């Protein structure tokens, strides 16, 4: 029971990560398609104030898995060694590139930021696919090959992940910018959806085939309900990009992301490592789980507050750089205070 | 584990990769923990006095902090994953103990830093001064909490306590004993002092450069004085703590580490080894340079000079740590601390003689010693970790039993990738810091500071609402 609650927290961390870092990875990828130097700078500066907090969720997810379900952690990571290592390379490059490009006002580092973001997204897609298709293990110790993760299915999940992140990035970009930047974000969001919807749909159908649980009884109702929510949210996203208010697309993307991931959870629990490792098999002893739940569980509201605050201070629309007083950083100056619309709070609350 | 033993090559590459990635990571917290405290204190001084000099100091060091902090964060992410990637069986066995400790670090420290560092770096001119100070202080608190949890986890691997071993897993029984394990009490203050000292030396070194060049005089004098004051205060405490590490934890808990770091094989030498060339296979030194009497006096605490220093041959060869790594790691730290002691002691003498800002030879010395604090920290970590071998959890789990079954190609490939990326980024970072230092601190105009500051200063196109959290 206590292990199930803990699994809930791990799943929650993953969702927070996808929602938060998804948009800033997407903005990074989008910067690769942007030629205009000011708008490239704008993209990296929108990300600069919050990327660290967004990215922390993947660390929480990893460490929550390690502490609470150590067998799963020890079996999973060696199975997806290459995608995770490549993801780490991407994370390193883009983290360094964000601070260096802001501090040096260097265009070359913005390109590194974009490439790093793309690498992270692709690698995460391969990792997700590699895990969902099941891993080979002997009593919790991975015994498969280095390239087991690579399959047509994981290629598809990689493309789908990139598409989802780019749409999220476009939606966030639309929220934070105005004028030509916002129009460009809307166009990018719509064209990515055009390609992305069929890809994500095919991936979803293929995933249903791979899910370790038979969809029967209560599961089938819940699963399809979540799929319906995801479809409606996607429609809302399209409307948001076409003609809706600036925040609509972002809300749609977030709801679609969360319901899609919840549908996956419905098709998996109590399996954590496909095809057969369950939560209770992977769970840490009671004394560890109790400590985790009290120590870390009680801190989660605080962590959410930190995330909200980081977005709240820099709320509102990005403003192109004008004459700024000496010493005031570009990003701090460029973001205008007090936007009328409650802009960036939805993704934290949802 | 029921599987074929991992190949030696794969084990070695996994160890080298971990050692290399953690040494790279370590370089940045070694500086940024101390810098975050310094920045918070500087901003507090600015708020009290509203003197432009403090804002100038704050903005200059903030830029160097920003890039170092980002590199430390991303390199730290790598470490979290590596526990599972390369050390899957270790992660599965120690997860119930180390997972919760690192998890506490993530929620109490990592998110705290991450949430407020954005405001600290980019909030200048956007939030109130009080908010800015709170954010800076929270970032500093986060870095110190982070150090605390990490030292707790690492100390548990050195002196495991408060657990029972069951079904191949370490099961926590008493969390108090797990977190406050025997070596934590000394190793935590040792590390905290080390990072504060390393940052103080960096700040003093940069100030010394300006003093030598005769540039940015007020900036240089003020930071030189503060940094050396901190150094003079902390170094004596550090020497005391360091000595107690040997007496209170290494001697009773990890004697082989002491044997290895002192550089003797047989237990007959009463001298102090300055340099050795060990031959681990032959269990002897090919060459050694020894100072008579000092080994007995320092190593064995016998001033009569008759007590020999224990040698590594007392430990069976299969349980011995590598002498070269332990010895030179320790010597890098020890000789480094002696150099820093000269700086700290010299600064006190010069200050009393009122020559601190005029003694050019001293400025040059401090300038050249700028990186010694960081080097000493890395040396200390090599001693602690290499000296713990062949155990990953001391006395309980061998390193070779903790490694994942990966293909040699995958691990060599990832190691080469880390080498390329990290060496490049390290070069870029050095270039960046040197560039910032050569450019010097930017001037802060007086009219930029008014006693009751508006959240956004200067010419604003439209009035903006104040941001109050």
GROMACS .gro file of N, CA, C and O in nm, chain A residues 33-106:
model
  296
   33UNK      N    1   1.481   2.636  -3.564
   33UNK     CA    2   1.414   2.673  -3.689
   33UNK      C    3   1.406   2.824  -3.705
   33UNK      O    4   1.352   2.874  -3.803
   34UNK      N    5   1.451   2.896  -3.605
   34UNK     CA    6   1.436   3.042  -3.606
   34UNK      C    7   1.563   3.107  -3.661
   34UNK      O    8   1.672   3.077  -3.615
   35UNK      N    9   1.547   3.190  -3.763
   35UNK     CA   10   1.663   3.256  -3.822
   35UNK      C   11   1.692   3.391  -3.757
   35UNK      O   12   1.805   3.432  -3.745
   36UNK      N   13   1.582   3.458  -3.719
   36UNK     CA   14   1.594   3.594  -3.667
   36UNK      C   15   1.667   3.592  -3.532
   36UNK      O   16   1.628   3.525  -3.438
   37UNK      N   17   1.776   3.669  -3.525
   37UNK     CA   18   1.862   3.663  -3.409
   37UNK      C   19   1.793   3.709  -3.280
   37UNK      O   20   1.809   3.650  -3.175
   38UNK      N   21   1.712   3.817  -3.292
   38UNK     CA   22   1.643   3.865  -3.170
   38UNK      C   23   1.547   3.759  -3.115
   38UNK      O   24   1.536   3.739  -2.996
   39UNK      N   25   1.479   3.693  -3.208
   39UNK     CA   26   1.382   3.594  -3.160
   39UNK      C   27   1.452   3.469  -3.106
   39UNK      O   28   1.398   3.400  -3.020
   40UNK      N   29   1.571   3.440  -3.159
   40UNK     CA   30   1.650   3.330  -3.100
   40UNK      C   31   1.691   3.365  -2.957
   40UNK      O   32   1.679   3.284  -2.865
   41UNK      N   33   1.737   3.489  -2.939
   41UNK     CA   34   1.776   3.535  -2.806
   41UNK      C   35   1.656   3.531  -2.711
   41UNK      O   36   1.667   3.487  -2.597
   42UNK      N   37   1.542   3.574  -2.764
   42UNK     CA   38   1.420   3.575  -2.683
   42UNK      C   39   1.390   3.433  -2.631
   42UNK      O   40   1.357   3.415  -2.514
   43UNK      N   41   1.408   3.333  -2.717
   43UNK     CA   42   1.376   3.196  -2.676
   43UNK      C   43   1.463   3.149  -2.561
   43UNK      O   44   1.416   3.094  -2.462
   44UNK      N   45   1.593   3.175  -2.573
   44UNK     CA   46   1.682   3.126  -2.467
   44UNK      C   47   1.657   3.203  -2.337
   44UNK      O   48   1.665   3.148  -2.228
   45UNK      N   49   1.619   3.330  -2.349
   45UNK     CA   50   1.597   3.408  -2.226
   45UNK      C   51   1.466   3.371  -2.158
   45UNK      O   52   1.454   3.383  -2.036
   46UNK      N   53   1.368   3.328  -2.236
   46UNK     CA   54   1.243   3.282  -2.174
   46UNK      C   55   1.271   3.158  -2.089
   46UNK      O   56   1.216   3.140  -1.981
   47UNK      N   57   1.363   3.075  -2.138
   47UNK     CA   58   1.395   2.951  -2.067
   47UNK      C   59   1.489   2.974  -1.949
   47UNK      O   60   1.482   2.905  -1.847
   48UNK      N   61   1.577   3.076  -1.961
   48UNK     CA   62   1.686   3.093  -1.865
   48UNK      C   63   1.641   3.103  -1.719
   48UNK      O   64   1.710   3.054  -1.630
   49UNK      N   65   1.524   3.165  -1.696
   49UNK     CA   66   1.485   3.190  -1.557
   49UNK      C   67   1.426   3.068  -1.488
   49UNK      O   68   1.412   3.068  -1.367
   50UNK      N   69   1.388   2.966  -1.563
   50UNK     CA   70   1.314   2.855  -1.499
   50UNK      C   71   1.367   2.716  -1.530
   50UNK      O   72   1.323   2.618  -1.469
   51UNK      N   73   1.463   2.704  -1.621
   51UNK     CA   74   1.502   2.568  -1.666
   51UNK      C   75   1.552   2.481  -1.552
   51UNK      O   76   1.525   2.361  -1.548
   52UNK      N   77   1.623   2.542  -1.459
   52UNK     CA   78   1.683   2.465  -1.350
   52UNK      C   79   1.575   2.397  -1.265
   52UNK      O   80   1.581   2.277  -1.237
   53UNK      N   81   1.473   2.475  -1.228
   53UNK     CA   82   1.364   2.419  -1.149
   53UNK      C   83   1.285   2.315  -1.227
   53UNK      O   84   1.244   2.213  -1.173
   54UNK      N   85   1.265   2.341  -1.356
   54UNK     CA   86   1.192   2.244  -1.439
   54UNK      C   87   1.266   2.111  -1.446
   54UNK      O   88   1.207   2.004  -1.435
   55UNK      N   89   1.396   2.122  -1.464
   55UNK     CA   90   1.476   2.001  -1.483
   55UNK      C   91   1.489   1.920  -1.355
   55UNK      O   92   1.510   1.799  -1.358
   56UNK      N   93   1.476   1.988  -1.240
   56UNK     CA   94   1.494   1.918  -1.113
   56UNK      C   95   1.395   1.803  -1.096
   56UNK      O   96   1.421   1.709  -1.021
   57UNK      N   97   1.280   1.810  -1.166
   57UNK     CA   98   1.180   1.703  -1.150
   57UNK      C   99   1.231   1.569  -1.200
   57UNK      O  100   1.193   1.465  -1.150
   58UNK      N  101   1.318   1.570  -1.301
   58UNK     CA  102   1.366   1.440  -1.350
   58UNK      C  103   1.463   1.380  -1.248
   58UNK      O  104   1.474   1.259  -1.233
   59UNK      N  105   1.532   1.469  -1.175
   59UNK     CA  106   1.623   1.419  -1.071
   59UNK      C  107   1.541   1.362  -0.957
   59UNK      O  108   1.572   1.255  -0.902
   60UNK      N  109   1.432   1.433  -0.922
   60UNK     CA  110   1.346   1.381  -0.815
   60UNK      C  111   1.287   1.247  -0.857
   60UNK      O  112   1.282   1.152  -0.778
   61UNK      N  113   1.246   1.237  -0.985
   61UNK     CA  114   1.189   1.111  -1.030
   61UNK      C  115   1.292   0.998  -1.019
   61UNK      O  116   1.263   0.890  -0.968
   62UNK      N  117   1.414   1.026  -1.064
   62UNK     CA  118   1.519   0.923  -1.061
   62UNK      C  119   1.546   0.880  -0.917
   62UNK      O  120   1.555   0.760  -0.887
   63UNK      N  121   1.559   0.977  -0.829
   63UNK     CA  122   1.600   0.943  -0.693
   63UNK      C  123   1.483   0.881  -0.615
   63UNK      O  124   1.503   0.795  -0.530
   64UNK      N  125   1.359   0.920  -0.651
   64UNK     CA  126   1.243   0.858  -0.587
   64UNK      C  127   1.231   0.712  -0.629
   64UNK      O  128   1.193   0.625  -0.550
   65UNK      N  129   1.266   0.686  -0.753
   65UNK     CA  130   1.266   0.548  -0.802
   65UNK      C  131   1.377   0.469  -0.732
   65UNK      O  132   1.358   0.355  -0.691
   66UNK      N  133   1.492   0.532  -0.718
   66UNK     CA  134   1.605   0.466  -0.653
   66UNK      C  135   1.573   0.428  -0.508
   66UNK      O  136   1.591   0.315  -0.464
   67UNK      N  137   1.521   0.527  -0.433
   67UNK     CA  138   1.495   0.505  -0.291
   67UNK      C  139   1.375   0.415  -0.267
   67UNK      O  140   1.377   0.331  -0.178
   68UNK      N  141   1.269   0.433  -0.347
   68UNK     CA  142   1.144   0.364  -0.318
   68UNK      C  143   1.131   0.231  -0.389
   68UNK      O  144   1.076   0.136  -0.335
   69UNK      N  145   1.182   0.222  -0.511
   69UNK     CA  146   1.174   0.098  -0.589
   69UNK      C  147   1.314   0.064  -0.642
   69UNK      O  148   1.336   0.064  -0.763
   70UNK      N  149   1.408   0.036  -0.551
   70UNK     CA  150   1.548   0.023  -0.593
   70UNK      C  151   1.571  -0.086  -0.698
   70UNK      O  152   1.656  -0.070  -0.786
   71UNK      N  153   1.493  -0.196  -0.690
   71UNK     CA  154   1.513  -0.303  -0.788
   71UNK      C  155   1.478  -0.254  -0.928
   71UNK      O  156   1.545  -0.291  -1.026
   72UNK      N  157   1.375  -0.171  -0.936
   72UNK     CA  158   1.335  -0.119  -1.067
   72UNK      C  159   1.443  -0.025  -1.121
   72UNK      O  160   1.480  -0.031  -1.238
   73UNK      N  161   1.496   0.059  -1.034
   73UNK     CA  162   1.601   0.155  -1.074
   73UNK      C  163   1.723   0.080  -1.124
   73UNK      O  164   1.778   0.111  -1.229
   74UNK      N  165   1.765  -0.023  -1.046
   74UNK     CA  166   1.885  -0.098  -1.081
   74UNK      C  167   1.869  -0.181  -1.208
   74UNK      O  168   1.966  -0.211  -1.276
   75UNK      N  169   1.745  -0.219  -1.239
   75UNK     CA  170   1.723  -0.301  -1.359
   75UNK      C  171   1.701  -0.213  -1.483
   75UNK      O  172   1.747  -0.244  -1.592
   76UNK      N  173   1.628  -0.101  -1.463
   76UNK     CA  174   1.590  -0.016  -1.577
   76UNK      C  175   1.707   0.057  -1.640
   76UNK      O  176   1.726   0.055  -1.762
   77UNK      N  177   1.786   0.123  -1.557
   77UNK     CA  178   1.886   0.214  -1.615
   77UNK      C  179   1.991   0.143  -1.700
   77UNK      O  180   2.023   0.191  -1.809
   78UNK      N  181   2.045   0.027  -1.655
   78UNK     CA  182   2.140  -0.041  -1.745
   78UNK      C  183   2.074  -0.080  -1.878
   78UNK      O  184   2.141  -0.085  -1.981
   79UNK      N  185   1.942  -0.107  -1.876
   79UNK     CA  186   1.874  -0.150  -1.999
   79UNK      C  187   1.864  -0.036  -2.101
   79UNK      O  188   1.858  -0.059  -2.221
   80UNK      N  189   1.859   0.087  -2.051
   80UNK     CA  190   1.851   0.201  -2.143
   80UNK      C  191   1.975   0.287  -2.126
   80UNK      O  192   1.969   0.410  -2.126
   81UNK      N  193   2.088   0.220  -2.112
   81UNK     CA  194   2.216   0.289  -2.086
   81UNK      C  195   2.244   0.396  -2.191
   81UNK      O  196   2.266   0.513  -2.158
   82UNK      N  197   2.243   0.356  -2.318
   82UNK     CA  198   2.281   0.453  -2.422
   82UNK      C  199   2.187   0.573  -2.431
   82UNK      O  200   2.233   0.688  -2.430
   83UNK      N  201   2.053   0.552  -2.437
   83UNK     CA  202   1.967   0.670  -2.443
   83UNK      C  203   1.986   0.764  -2.323
   83UNK      O  204   1.986   0.885  -2.339
   84UNK      N  205   2.003   0.707  -2.204
   84UNK     CA  206   2.016   0.793  -2.086
   84UNK      C  207   2.150   0.868  -2.090
   84UNK      O  208   2.156   0.988  -2.060
   85UNK      N  209   2.256   0.799  -2.130
   85UNK     CA  210   2.386   0.866  -2.139
   85UNK      C  211   2.378   0.982  -2.240
   85UNK      O  212   2.423   1.093  -2.213
   86UNK      N  213   2.316   0.953  -2.355
   86UNK     CA  214   2.305   1.059  -2.457
   86UNK      C  215   2.217   1.172  -2.405
   86UNK      O  216   2.246   1.290  -2.427
   87UNK      N  217   2.111   1.138  -2.332
   87UNK     CA  218   2.027   1.242  -2.272
   87UNK      C  219   2.110   1.330  -2.178
   87UNK      O  220   2.099   1.453  -2.179
   88UNK      N  221   2.197   1.265  -2.099
   88UNK     CA  222   2.281   1.341  -2.006
   88UNK      C  223   2.375   1.435  -2.084
   88UNK      O  224   2.395   1.549  -2.044
   89UNK      N  225   2.433   1.384  -2.194
   89UNK     CA  226   2.517   1.473  -2.277
   89UNK      C  227   2.437   1.596  -2.319
   89UNK      O  228   2.486   1.709  -2.314
   90UNK      N  229   2.313   1.571  -2.362
   90UNK     CA  230   2.229   1.683  -2.406
   90UNK      C  231   2.200   1.780  -2.292
   90UNK      O  232   2.207   1.902  -2.310
   91UNK      N  233   2.169   1.725  -2.174
   91UNK     CA  234   2.138   1.809  -2.058
   91UNK      C  235   2.258   1.896  -2.021
   91UNK      O  236   2.244   2.016  -1.993
   92UNK      N  237   2.377   1.836  -2.025
   92UNK     CA  238   2.498   1.911  -1.992
   92UNK      C  239   2.518   2.025  -2.090
   92UNK      O  240   2.539   2.141  -2.053
   93UNK      N  241   2.510   1.992  -2.220
   93UNK     CA  242   2.537   2.093  -2.321
   93UNK      C  243   2.437   2.208  -2.313
   93UNK      O  244   2.474   2.325  -2.320
   94UNK      N  245   2.309   2.172  -2.293
   94UNK     CA  246   2.212   2.282  -2.298
   94UNK      C  247   2.216   2.366  -2.171
   94UNK      O  248   2.200   2.488  -2.178
   95UNK      N  249   2.241   2.303  -2.057
   95UNK     CA  250   2.251   2.381  -1.933
   95UNK      C  251   2.365   2.481  -1.941
   95UNK      O  252   2.350   2.598  -1.906
   96UNK      N  253   2.481   2.433  -1.987
   96UNK     CA  254   2.596   2.523  -2.001
   96UNK      C  255   2.565   2.631  -2.104
   96UNK      O  256   2.595   2.749  -2.085
   97UNK      N  257   2.500   2.589  -2.214
   97UNK     CA  258   2.474   2.683  -2.324
   97UNK      C  259   2.378   2.794  -2.282
   97UNK      O  260   2.393   2.909  -2.325
   98UNK      N  261   2.279   2.762  -2.198
   98UNK     CA  262   2.183   2.865  -2.158
   98UNK      C  263   2.254   2.978  -2.084
   98UNK      O  264   2.243   3.096  -2.122
   99UNK      N  265   2.333   2.943  -1.981
   99UNK     CA  266   2.398   3.050  -1.903
   99UNK      C  267   2.505   3.121  -1.986
   99UNK      O  268   2.522   3.242  -1.976
  100UNK      N  269   2.579   3.044  -2.068
  100UNK     CA  270   2.684   3.108  -2.147
  100UNK      C  271   2.627   3.200  -2.254
  100UNK      O  272   2.679   3.308  -2.277
  101UNK      N  273   2.516   3.157  -2.317
  101UNK     CA  274   2.463   3.243  -2.424
  101UNK      C  275   2.405   3.371  -2.366
  101UNK      O  276   2.416   3.477  -2.426
  102UNK      N  277   2.344   3.362  -2.246
  102UNK     CA  278   2.290   3.483  -2.184
  102UNK      C  279   2.404   3.574  -2.140
  102UNK      O  280   2.403   3.695  -2.165
  103UNK      N  281   2.505   3.513  -2.077
  103UNK     CA  282   2.612   3.594  -2.021
  103UNK      C  283   2.701   3.654  -2.130
  103UNK      O  284   2.746   3.768  -2.119
  104UNK      N  285   2.728   3.576  -2.235
  104UNK     CA  286   2.819   3.623  -2.340
  104UNK      C  287   2.744   3.688  -2.455
  104UNK      O  288   2.806   3.743  -2.546
  105UNK      N  289   2.610   3.681  -2.453
  105UNK     CA  290   2.526   3.725  -2.565
  105UNK      C  291   2.578   3.665  -2.695
  105UNK      O  292   2.603   3.734  -2.793
  106UNK      N  293   2.594   3.534  -2.691
  106UNK     CA  294   2.656   3.467  -2.805
  106UNK      C  295   2.553   3.386  -2.881
  106UNK      O  296   2.476   3.309  -2.824
   0.00000   0.00000   0.00000
